Coordinates of C-alpha atoms in Angstrom, one line a residue:
X1 CA 2.2 11.5 -8.3
X2 CA 5.7 10.5 -7.4
X3 CA 7.1 11.5 -4.1
X4 CA 10.4 13.3 -3.3
X5 CA 12.3 12.5 -0.2
X6 CA 12.5 15.4 2.2
X7 CA 15.9 16.4 3.8
X8 CA 17.2 19.7 5.0
X9 CA 20.7 18.9 3.5
X10 CA 19.6 17.3 0.3
X11 CA 16.2 18.5 -0.9
X12 CA 16.7 16.8 -4.3
X13 CA 17.1 13.2 -3.2
X14 CA 14.8 10.6 -4.7
X15 CA 13.3 7.9 -2.5
X16 CA 12.0 5.4 -5.1
X17 CA 12.8 4.0 -8.5
X18 CA 9.7 5.1 -10.4
X19 CA 10.6 6.9 -13.7
X20 CA 9.9 10.7 -13.8
X21 CA 8.8 11.7 -17.3
X22 CA 10.9 8.8 -18.7
X23 CA 14.1 9.5 -16.6
X24 CA 15.0 6.7 -14.2
X25 CA 15.7 7.8 -10.7
X26 CA 18.2 6.1 -8.4
X27 CA 17.0 4.1 -5.4
X28 CA 20.0 5.2 -3.3
X29 CA 19.0 8.2 -1.3
X30 CA 22.6 9.2 -0.8
X31 CA 23.2 10.0 -4.5
X32 CA 22.1 13.1 -6.3
X33 CA 19.8 13.0 -9.3
X34 CA 22.3 12.6 -12.2
X35 CA 21.1 15.2 -14.7
X36 CA 23.4 17.7 -16.2
X37 CA 21.5 20.8 -15.2
X38 CA 22.4 23.9 -13.2
X39 CA 21.4 23.9 -9.5
X40 CA 18.6 26.5 -10.0
X41 CA 16.9 24.3 -12.7
X42 CA 17.1 21.3 -10.5
X43 CA 15.3 23.2 -7.7
X44 CA 12.6 24.3 -10.2
X45 CA 12.2 20.7 -11.4
X46 CA 11.9 19.5 -7.8
X47 CA 9.1 22.0 -7.2
X48 CA 7.2 21.1 -10.4
X49 CA 7.2 17.4 -9.5
X50 CA 5.2 18.1 -6.4
X51 CA 2.8 20.7 -7.8
X52 CA -0.9 19.6 -7.7
X53 CA -2.3 18.7 -11.2
X54 CA 1.2 17.8 -12.6
X55 CA 1.2 14.1 -13.4
X56 CA 4.2 12.0 -14.3
X57 CA 4.5 8.4 -15.5
X58 CA 4.7 6.0 -12.6
X59 CA 3.8 2.5 -11.7
X60 CA 0.2 2.3 -10.4
X61 CA -1.5 -0.6 -8.5
X62 CA -3.5 -2.7 -10.9
X63 CA -6.5 -4.9 -10.2
X64 CA -5.4 -8.5 -10.8
X65 CA -6.8 -10.4 -13.8
X66 CA -8.6 -12.8 -11.5
X67 CA -9.5 -12.8 -7.8
X68 CA -7.5 -14.9 -5.4
X69 CA -10.6 -15.9 -3.6
X70 CA -14.4 -16.0 -4.2
X71 CA -16.5 -15.8 -1.1
X72 CA -20.2 -16.7 -1.5
X73 CA -22.4 -15.8 1.4
X74 CA -25.9 -17.0 1.8
X75 CA -28.0 -15.8 4.8
X76 CA -30.7 -18.2 5.4
X77 CA -34.2 -16.6 5.4
X78 CA -33.0 -13.0 4.9
X79 CA -35.7 -10.9 3.3
X80 CA -34.6 -8.0 1.1
X81 CA -36.2 -5.4 3.4
X82 CA -33.9 -6.5 6.3
X83 CA -31.2 -4.5 4.6
X84 CA -33.1 -1.4 5.7
X85 CA -35.7 -2.5 8.2
X86 CA -33.1 -3.0 10.9
X87 CA -30.5 -0.6 9.5
X88 CA -30.5 1.5 12.7
X89 CA -29.0 -1.5 14.5
X90 CA -26.2 -2.0 11.9
X91 CA -22.6 -0.9 12.3
X92 CA -20.7 0.9 9.6
X93 CA -18.5 -2.1 8.7
X94 CA -21.1 -4.8 7.9
X95 CA -24.2 -4.5 5.7
X96 CA -23.7 -0.7 5.4
X97 CA -20.2 -1.3 4.1
X98 CA -21.4 -3.6 1.4
X99 CA -24.1 -1.2 0.4
X100 CA -21.7 1.8 0.5
X101 CA -18.9 0.1 -1.5
X102 CA -20.6 -2.7 -3.4
X103 CA -23.2 -3.2 -6.1
X104 CA -26.8 -3.9 -5.1
X105 CA -29.5 -5.5 -7.2
X106 CA -32.6 -4.2 -5.6
X107 CA -35.1 -6.5 -7.4
X108 CA -33.6 -10.0 -7.1
X109 CA -36.2 -12.8 -7.0
X110 CA -36.5 -16.5 -6.9
X111 CA -38.2 -17.7 -10.1
X112 CA -39.7 -21.0 -8.9
X113 CA -41.8 -22.6 -6.2
X114 CA -41.1 -23.8 -3.5
X115 CA -38.7 -21.4 -1.8
X116 CA -37.0 -23.6 0.7
X117 CA -33.4 -24.0 1.9
X118 CA -32.3 -26.9 -0.3
X119 CA -33.7 -25.5 -3.5
X120 CA -32.4 -22.1 -2.7
X121 CA -28.8 -23.1 -2.1
X122 CA -28.9 -25.3 -5.2
X123 CA -30.3 -22.5 -7.4
X124 CA -27.7 -20.0 -6.3
X125 CA -24.8 -22.3 -7.2
X126 CA -26.2 -24.3 -10.1
X127 CA -27.7 -21.3 -11.9
X128 CA -30.9 -23.2 -12.6
X129 CA -34.3 -24.1 -11.1
X130 CA -35.5 -27.4 -9.5
X131 CA -36.9 -28.5 -12.8
X132 CA -33.3 -29.1 -13.9
X133 CA -31.2 -29.5 -10.8
X134 CA -33.7 -31.9 -9.2
X135 CA -33.7 -30.3 -5.8
X136 CA -37.5 -29.8 -5.5
X137 CA -37.6 -29.4 -1.7
X138 CA -35.8 -30.3 1.5
X139 CA -37.7 -33.6 1.4
X140 CA -39.8 -35.4 -1.2
X141 CA -41.4 -38.7 -1.8
X142 CA -39.3 -41.2 -3.7
X143 CA -41.5 -43.6 -5.8
X144 CA -38.7 -46.2 -6.2
X145 CA -37.9 -46.3 -2.5
X146 CA -41.5 -45.9 -1.4
X147 CA -40.6 -43.4 1.3
X148 CA -39.6 -39.8 1.8
X149 CA -36.0 -38.8 1.2
X150 CA -34.0 -35.9 2.5
X151 CA -32.2 -33.6 0.1
X152 CA -28.7 -34.5 1.1
X153 CA -29.1 -38.0 2.6
X154 CA -26.8 -40.7 1.4
X155 CA -26.9 -44.1 3.1
X156 CA -23.8 -45.2 1.1
X157 CA -21.5 -43.0 3.0
X158 CA -20.6 -42.6 6.7
X159 CA -20.1 -39.6 8.9
X160 CA -16.6 -38.5 9.7
X161 CA -16.1 -36.7 13.0
X162 CA -19.5 -37.6 14.4
X163 CA -21.9 -40.5 15.0
X164 CA -25.4 -41.2 13.7
X165 CA -27.2 -40.3 10.5
X166 CA -26.3 -36.7 10.7
X167 CA -23.0 -37.5 8.9
X168 CA -24.5 -39.7 6.2
X169 CA -24.7 -36.9 3.7
X170 CA -23.6 -36.0 0.1
X171 CA -24.7 -34.0 -2.9
X172 CA -25.8 -37.1 -4.9
X173 CA -29.4 -35.9 -5.3
X174 CA -28.2 -32.8 -7.1
X175 CA -28.6 -33.5 -10.8
X176 CA -26.5 -30.7 -12.3
X177 CA -23.0 -29.2 -11.7
X178 CA -22.4 -26.0 -9.8
X179 CA -20.2 -23.1 -10.4
X180 CA -17.9 -24.5 -7.8
X181 CA -17.7 -27.8 -9.7
X182 CA -16.9 -25.8 -12.9
X183 CA -14.1 -24.0 -11.1
X184 CA -12.6 -27.3 -10.0
X185 CA -12.9 -28.7 -13.5
X186 CA -11.4 -25.7 -15.2
X187 CA -8.3 -25.9 -13.0
X188 CA -7.9 -29.6 -13.0
X189 CA -8.9 -29.6 -9.3
X190 CA -6.1 -27.2 -8.3
X191 CA -8.6 -24.6 -7.1
X192 CA -9.8 -25.3 -3.6
X193 CA -13.5 -25.3 -2.8
X194 CA -14.9 -25.5 0.7
X195 CA -18.5 -25.4 1.8
X196 CA -19.4 -24.5 5.4
X197 CA -22.8 -24.1 7.2
X198 CA -24.5 -25.3 10.3
X199 CA -27.1 -27.0 8.0
X200 CA -25.7 -29.9 6.1
X201 CA -27.6 -28.8 3.0
X202 CA -26.3 -25.3 3.3
X203 CA -22.7 -26.6 3.1
X204 CA -23.1 -29.6 0.7
X205 CA -25.1 -28.2 -2.1
X206 CA -23.0 -25.0 -2.7
X207 CA -19.8 -27.0 -2.5
X208 CA -21.0 -29.2 -5.4
X209 CA -19.9 -32.6 -6.4
X210 CA -16.2 -32.1 -6.6
X211 CA -15.1 -29.9 -3.6
X212 CA -12.1 -30.0 -1.5
X213 CA -14.3 -30.3 1.5
X214 CA -17.7 -29.6 3.0
X215 CA -18.4 -29.3 6.8
X216 CA -21.6 -29.0 8.8
X217 CA -22.7 -29.0 12.4
X218 CA -23.3 -32.2 14.4
X219 CA -26.3 -31.8 16.7
X220 CA -25.1 -34.6 18.9
X221 CA -21.6 -33.3 19.7
X222 CA -21.7 -29.7 18.8
X223 CA -18.7 -30.3 16.5
X224 CA -18.0 -29.8 12.8
X225 CA -18.3 -33.0 10.8
X226 CA -18.2 -34.2 7.2
X227 CA -18.7 -37.6 5.5
X228 CA -16.7 -40.3 3.7
X229 CA -17.9 -38.8 0.4
X230 CA -15.2 -36.2 1.0
X231 CA -12.6 -37.8 3.2
X232 CA -11.9 -40.7 5.5
X233 CA -10.6 -38.6 8.4
X234 CA -11.0 -35.1 9.6
X235 CA -8.0 -32.8 8.9
X236 CA -5.9 -32.0 12.0
X237 CA -7.0 -28.4 12.0
X238 CA -10.7 -29.4 12.2
X239 CA -9.9 -31.8 15.1
X240 CA -8.1 -29.0 16.9
X241 CA -10.9 -26.6 16.3
X242 CA -13.5 -29.1 17.7
X243 CA -11.3 -29.8 20.7
X244 CA -11.8 -26.2 21.8
X245 CA -15.5 -26.9 22.4
X246 CA -16.5 -23.4 21.4
X247 CA -20.1 -24.7 21.1
X248 CA -20.2 -25.1 24.9
X249 CA -18.7 -21.7 25.4
X250 CA -21.5 -20.0 23.3
X251 CA -24.1 -21.8 25.4
X252 CA -22.5 -21.0 28.7
X253 CA -24.2 -17.6 29.2
X254 CA -27.7 -16.1 28.7
X255 CA -28.7 -14.5 25.4
X256 CA -29.0 -10.8 26.2
X257 CA -29.8 -8.2 23.6
X258 CA -26.8 -6.6 22.0
X259 CA -28.3 -3.2 22.2
X260 CA -30.6 -1.7 24.9
X261 CA -33.9 -3.6 24.9
X262 CA -36.0 -0.5 24.4
X263 CA -34.3 0.2 21.1
X264 CA -35.9 -2.9 19.5
X265 CA -39.2 -1.9 17.9
X266 CA -41.6 -4.2 16.2
X267 CA -45.0 -5.8 16.3
X268 CA -43.8 -8.9 18.3
X269 CA -42.7 -7.2 21.5
X270 CA -41.0 -8.9 24.4
X271 CA -43.4 -11.6 25.6
X272 CA -45.7 -11.5 22.6
X273 CA -47.8 -14.7 22.2
X274 CA -46.6 -15.1 18.7
X275 CA -43.0 -15.6 19.7
X276 CA -42.7 -19.3 20.4
X277 CA -40.6 -20.1 23.6
X278 CA -37.8 -22.6 23.5
X279 CA -38.4 -26.1 24.5
X280 CA -38.3 -26.1 28.3
X281 CA -38.8 -22.4 28.6
X282 CA -41.7 -21.0 30.6
X283 CA -41.4 -17.5 29.3
X284 CA -40.5 -16.2 25.9
X285 CA -39.0 -13.0 27.2
X286 CA -35.4 -11.8 27.2
X287 CA -33.0 -12.8 28.5
X288 CA -33.0 -16.4 27.3
X289 CA -31.3 -18.7 29.8
X290 CA -29.2 -20.8 27.4
X291 CA -27.2 -22.7 30.1
X292 CA -30.5 -23.7 31.7
X293 CA -32.1 -24.7 28.3
X294 CA -29.2 -26.8 27.1
X295 CA -30.3 -29.9 29.0
X296 CA -33.7 -29.9 27.2
X297 CA -32.5 -28.9 23.8
X298 CA -28.9 -30.2 23.5
X299 CA -26.5 -28.6 21.0
X300 CA -29.5 -27.9 18.6
X301 CA -30.1 -24.9 20.8
X302 CA -26.9 -23.2 19.4
X303 CA -28.4 -23.2 15.9
X304 CA -31.4 -21.3 17.2
X305 CA -29.4 -18.4 18.6
X306 CA -27.3 -15.7 16.9
X307 CA -24.2 -17.4 18.3
X308 CA -24.5 -20.2 15.8
X309 CA -23.6 -17.6 13.1
X310 CA -20.6 -16.5 15.2
X311 CA -19.5 -20.2 15.5
X312 CA -19.9 -20.6 11.7
X313 CA -17.6 -17.6 11.0
X314 CA -15.1 -18.7 13.6
X315 CA -14.8 -22.0 11.7
X316 CA -14.8 -20.3 8.2
X317 CA -11.9 -18.1 9.2
X318 CA -10.0 -21.1 10.5
X319 CA -10.6 -22.9 7.3
X320 CA -9.2 -20.0 5.2
X321 CA -6.1 -20.0 7.4
X322 CA -5.5 -23.7 7.6
X323 CA -6.3 -24.5 4.0
X324 CA -4.4 -21.4 2.8
X325 CA -7.4 -20.4 0.6
X326 CA -6.5 -17.7 -1.9
X327 CA -2.8 -18.1 -1.3
X328 CA -2.0 -20.2 -4.4
X329 CA -1.9 -19.4 -8.1
X330 CA -5.5 -20.5 -8.8
X331 CA -8.7 -18.9 -7.6
X332 CA -10.2 -20.6 -4.6
X333 CA -13.8 -20.6 -3.4
X334 CA -15.3 -20.4 0.1
X335 CA -19.1 -21.0 0.2
X336 CA -20.4 -20.1 3.6
X337 CA -24.1 -20.1 4.7
X338 CA -25.3 -18.5 7.9
X339 CA -28.1 -20.8 9.1
X340 CA -29.1 -19.5 12.5
X341 CA -31.2 -16.6 11.0
X342 CA -33.6 -19.2 9.6
X343 CA -33.9 -21.1 12.9
X344 CA -34.5 -17.9 14.9
X345 CA -37.0 -16.7 12.3
X346 CA -39.0 -19.9 12.4
X347 CA -39.0 -19.9 16.2
X348 CA -39.9 -16.2 16.9
X349 CA -41.2 -14.6 13.8
X350 CA -39.8 -11.8 11.6
X351 CA -40.9 -8.9 13.7
X352 CA -39.5 -10.4 16.9
X353 CA -36.8 -8.9 19.1
X354 CA -34.9 -12.1 18.6
X355 CA -34.7 -11.7 14.8
X356 CA -33.7 -8.1 15.2
X357 CA -31.0 -8.9 17.6
X358 CA -29.8 -11.8 15.4
X359 CA -29.4 -9.5 12.5
X360 CA -27.7 -6.8 14.6
X361 CA -25.2 -9.4 15.7
X362 CA -24.8 -10.9 12.2
X363 CA -24.0 -7.5 10.9
X364 CA -21.0 -7.5 13.2
X365 CA -20.0 -10.9 11.9
X366 CA -20.2 -9.7 8.3
X367 CA -18.0 -6.7 9.4
X368 CA -15.5 -9.2 10.9
X369 CA -15.4 -11.2 7.8
X370 CA -14.9 -8.2 5.5
X371 CA -12.2 -6.9 7.7
X372 CA -10.4 -10.2 7.7
X373 CA -10.6 -10.4 3.9
X374 CA -9.3 -6.9 3.5
X375 CA -6.4 -7.5 5.9
X376 CA -5.3 -10.9 4.6
X377 CA -6.0 -10.5 0.9
X378 CA -6.9 -7.0 0.0
X379 CA -10.3 -5.9 -1.3
X380 CA -9.2 -6.0 -4.9
X381 CA -8.2 -9.7 -4.6
X382 CA -11.5 -11.1 -3.3
X383 CA -14.8 -11.3 -5.0
X384 CA -17.8 -11.5 -2.6
X385 CA -21.4 -11.9 -3.2
X386 CA -24.1 -12.0 -0.5
X387 CA -27.7 -13.2 -1.0
X388 CA -30.4 -15.4 0.7
X389 CA -32.0 -18.7 0.0
X390 CA -35.5 -17.4 0.5
X391 CA -37.5 -14.9 2.5
X392 CA -40.3 -15.3 5.1
X393 CA -43.9 -14.3 5.8
X394 CA -45.3 -12.3 8.6
X395 CA -46.8 -14.3 11.5
X396 CA -50.5 -14.9 10.5
X397 CA -51.9 -14.5 14.0
X398 CA -50.2 -11.1 14.4
X399 CA -51.5 -10.1 10.9
X400 CA -55.0 -11.1 11.9
X401 CA -54.8 -8.8 14.9
X402 CA -53.9 -6.0 12.6
X403 CA -56.8 -6.9 10.3
X404 CA -54.5 -7.8 7.5
X405 CA -54.7 -10.9 5.2
X406 CA -53.1 -14.1 6.4
X407 CA -53.9 -17.4 8.1
X408 CA -53.0 -21.1 8.8
X409 CA -53.8 -23.8 6.3
X410 CA -54.8 -26.7 8.6
X411 CA -53.0 -29.7 7.2
X412 CA -53.5 -32.0 10.3
X413 CA -54.4 -35.4 9.0
X414 CA -54.9 -34.2 5.5
X415 CA -53.4 -37.2 3.7
X416 CA -55.7 -39.6 5.6
X417 CA -58.8 -37.4 5.0
X418 CA -58.1 -37.2 1.3
X419 CA -57.6 -41.0 1.1
X420 CA -60.9 -41.5 2.8
X421 CA -62.6 -39.2 0.4
X422 CA -61.1 -40.9 -2.6
X423 CA -61.9 -44.4 -1.3
X424 CA -65.5 -43.4 -0.9
X425 CA -65.5 -42.1 -4.5
X426 CA -63.5 -44.7 -6.3
X427 CA -63.3 -47.7 -4.0
X428 CA -61.2 -48.6 -1.0
X429 CA -57.5 -48.2 -1.4
X430 CA -54.4 -46.1 -0.7
X431 CA -55.0 -43.6 -3.6
X432 CA -52.6 -41.0 -2.2
X433 CA -49.1 -42.2 -1.4
X434 CA -47.8 -39.1 0.2
X435 CA -48.3 -35.4 0.8
X436 CA -45.4 -33.0 1.3
X437 CA -44.7 -29.3 0.6
X438 CA -48.1 -28.8 -1.0
X439 CA -47.5 -31.6 -3.4
X440 CA -49.5 -34.9 -3.7
X441 CA -48.2 -38.2 -5.0
X442 CA -50.8 -40.6 -6.5
X443 CA -50.7 -44.4 -6.4
X444 CA -50.0 -45.3 -10.1
X445 CA -50.3 -49.0 -9.4
X446 CA -53.7 -48.7 -7.8
X447 CA -54.9 -46.4 -10.5
X448 CA -53.9 -48.9 -13.1
X449 CA -55.3 -51.9 -11.3
X450 CA -58.7 -50.1 -10.9
X451 CA -58.6 -49.1 -14.5
X452 CA -58.8 -45.4 -13.7
X453 CA -57.0 -42.5 -15.3
X454 CA -54.5 -40.4 -13.3
X455 CA -56.2 -37.3 -14.7
X456 CA -59.5 -38.5 -13.1
X457 CA -58.0 -39.1 -9.7
X458 CA -55.9 -35.9 -9.8
X459 CA -59.0 -33.9 -10.7
X460 CA -60.9 -35.4 -7.7
X461 CA -58.0 -34.4 -5.4
X462 CA -58.2 -30.9 -6.7
X463 CA -61.9 -30.7 -6.1
X464 CA -61.6 -31.8 -2.5
X465 CA -58.7 -29.4 -1.8
X466 CA -60.4 -26.3 -3.3
X467 CA -63.1 -26.5 -0.6
X468 CA -60.5 -25.9 2.2
X469 CA -59.8 -22.5 3.8
X470 CA -56.7 -20.8 2.6
X471 CA -56.4 -22.5 -0.8
X472 CA -55.7 -20.2 -3.7
X473 CA -55.6 -22.9 -6.4
X474 CA -54.8 -26.6 -7.0
X475 CA -53.6 -28.0 -10.3
X476 CA -52.6 -31.3 -11.8
X477 CA -48.9 -31.1 -12.6
X478 CA -49.7 -32.5 -16.0
X479 CA -51.7 -29.3 -16.8
X480 CA -48.8 -26.9 -16.0
X481 CA -47.1 -25.2 -19.0
X482 CA -44.3 -22.7 -19.3
X483 CA -44.3 -19.1 -20.6
X484 CA -47.9 -18.5 -19.8
X485 CA -47.3 -14.8 -18.9
X486 CA -48.7 -15.7 -15.5
X487 CA -45.9 -15.4 -12.9
X488 CA -47.1 -18.0 -10.3
X489 CA -47.8 -20.6 -13.0
X490 CA -44.3 -20.2 -14.4
X491 CA -42.8 -20.4 -10.9
X492 CA -44.7 -23.7 -10.3
X493 CA -43.5 -25.0 -13.7
X494 CA -39.9 -24.1 -12.8
X495 CA -40.2 -26.0 -9.5
X496 CA -41.4 -29.2 -11.0
X497 CA -39.0 -32.0 -11.8
X498 CA -40.7 -34.6 -14.1
X499 CA -39.2 -37.6 -12.2
X500 CA -39.4 -36.4 -8.6
X501 CA -42.3 -34.1 -8.2
X502 CA -45.8 -35.1 -7.2
X503 CA -48.9 -35.3 -9.4
X504 CA -50.9 -32.5 -7.9
X505 CA -49.6 -29.1 -6.6
X506 CA -51.4 -26.6 -4.4
X507 CA -50.9 -22.9 -3.8
X508 CA -52.2 -21.0 -0.7
X509 CA -53.5 -17.5 -0.5
X510 CA -51.0 -14.7 0.2
X511 CA -50.0 -14.5 3.9
X512 CA -51.0 -18.2 4.6
X513 CA -48.8 -21.1 5.5
X514 CA -49.3 -24.7 6.5
X515 CA -49.6 -25.7 10.1
X516 CA -51.9 -27.0 12.9
X517 CA -54.6 -24.8 14.3
X518 CA -54.2 -23.0 16.6
X519 CA -50.8 -21.8 15.4
X520 CA -48.2 -21.1 18.1
X521 CA -46.5 -18.3 16.2
X522 CA -43.2 -17.9 14.4
X523 CA -42.9 -17.9 10.6
X524 CA -42.1 -20.0 7.6
X525 CA -41.6 -19.7 3.8
X526 CA -42.0 -21.7 0.6
X527 CA -44.4 -19.7 -1.6
X528 CA -43.9 -17.7 -4.8
X529 CA -45.1 -14.5 -3.2
X530 CA -42.9 -11.5 -2.9
X531 CA -42.1 -11.9 0.8
X532 CA -40.6 -15.3 0.0
X533 CA -38.9 -14.6 -3.4
X534 CA -37.4 -11.1 -2.9
X535 CA -33.9 -11.4 -1.4
X536 CA -30.7 -9.3 -1.3
X537 CA -28.0 -9.6 -3.8
X538 CA -24.8 -7.5 -3.2
X539 CA -21.5 -7.9 -4.9
X540 CA -18.3 -6.5 -3.4
X541 CA -14.5 -6.4 -4.0
X542 CA -12.6 -7.5 -7.1
X543 CA -13.5 -5.3 -10.1
X544 CA -16.9 -4.4 -8.6
X545 CA -18.0 -0.8 -8.9
X546 CA -20.3 1.0 -6.4
X547 CA -23.9 1.3 -7.5
X548 CA -27.3 -0.3 -7.7
X549 CA -30.0 -1.2 -10.2
X550 CA -33.7 -1.7 -9.9
X551 CA -33.8 -4.0 -12.9
X552 CA -35.4 -7.4 -12.3
X553 CA -32.8 -10.2 -12.0
X554 CA -33.2 -13.8 -10.8
X555 CA -31.3 -15.9 -8.3
X556 CA -30.2 -18.2 -11.1
X557 CA -28.1 -15.4 -12.5
X558 CA -25.5 -15.6 -9.8
X559 CA -23.7 -18.7 -10.8
X560 CA -23.4 -17.8 -14.5
X561 CA -22.1 -14.3 -13.5
X562 CA -19.4 -15.8 -11.4
X563 CA -18.6 -18.2 -14.2
X564 CA -18.3 -15.3 -16.6
X565 CA -16.1 -13.3 -14.3
X566 CA -13.8 -16.3 -13.8
X567 CA -13.8 -17.2 -17.5
X568 CA -15.0 -20.7 -16.8
X569 CA -17.9 -22.8 -18.1
X570 CA -21.4 -22.2 -16.8
X571 CA -22.9 -25.0 -14.7
X572 CA -24.2 -27.9 -16.8
X573 CA -27.9 -27.0 -16.7
X574 CA -27.6 -23.2 -16.1
X575 CA -30.5 -21.0 -17.3
X576 CA -29.5 -17.7 -15.7
X577 CA -28.4 -14.5 -17.4
X578 CA -24.9 -13.0 -16.9
X579 CA -24.9 -9.8 -14.8
X580 CA -21.2 -8.8 -15.3
X581 CA -21.9 -5.7 -17.3
X582 CA -23.7 -4.2 -14.3
X583 CA -20.9 -4.9 -11.9
X584 CA -17.6 -4.2 -13.6
X585 CA -15.6 -1.0 -13.3
X586 CA -14.5 0.2 -16.8

């Protein structure tokens, strides 16, 4: 409803130029409304304008046709239940704000195995599974090179801003395009795309092949670095940021709990044996003496504290400011991943005080980010999605104390033991080239030379493994097929790339994970069970209505949904389904 300027001398003055029922009003508040009516009728008109329920034609704010900025947030190792499990420690402006104003998909799952960081980030942004995008794990055996390769390693490039192999990274192992690539292609590279994470793979894979930039954490210097795949020199704003040495500042004081210690409830209490201490730490109790531990751990210690997330957001905000993201005529994209949640989870376990405190602090960082976006862009100009790259399992030792299922699959010396068994059965030789991530690569040359069939050797591997504690099933990859109406089988199939994957794949029982016995504690992930596949998915901002749905959706649906909302092509190998009809206000 239009407003009328109030003045004791001139009650009929108009303070804006909006039309009133088709009559243009003057902007000058010193002139009277020029309508040829007696004074008493003008008074009546003035009162009618301000009556509740009386509407007049006026200019209303409209949601723009496209967002100025898309912000993709991945929280490494965030289980779905963390949205509510630690809700009593959350502020009103972080996760609660997203839930209260955004749209939540309550049953979002990964639809492949294994659930690791590299495959997770790739699936979110490529809209497809490892079978197509090629990111089958964080590491895998490369038959041509005869060695294990890391998901983002690239020996053809050099680090920029740091020294050592930590900078020799690129997305060259990613076999398909990403939604960020498609945005760059659709705008002839005018849209800016930047990926940021402590983990190199958390920054590089979301940013895709064609980004403006990707930055990650250098463990040697504590600085933000990139590689010559992206640029030859760091931008001045990155150099200036690094010169502040904020990484030193965050490690200069002990890690105390954000909230009173007695408010942190959970199975892994302060001092629990299943909370692994830091290297050089004699006690695993709060507070953690970060200044004292820095000498033994270096800058890697920052990654394993909640302050790594704070450092990430500090840099992301600086990137938005320096690169003027969202300030041009084209939609820009910031892909940011919070990695410290994963490091803390691995170290201390999902019920630990450390994990609870990390999420309490991350909640405040999410609030800081949302407030920044609202203040500098406006909620209706920014599209935000928040999800995770995988979940995590309860600590097996703790579960055993509770008489619940779980355990450690003892993989110590497994490759050597299997080779010995195969040599005894088929003749001496290196029948097994490698074992990683519950996959086994057989020696094709030896099999051919010994005139054996791969199926015969694979079956022998399966028979040996089935005898081991914690094994649910073992299958030759050649026997896998899709659309079997058996969830775990389909997940395995979706995680197999015909060129890169091994010849035999194994699944463990629920609640079990690989490790050496006895296990020291902590947690991990990688299976197709609910605790690893069920993750949050919340949308917020531009055109997004408030609500939720319990319908099953998959992580591969995110990229095609963003593509649909931006009216650009889907990523090249996308298999996901568009979710826009759930989200949009009508």
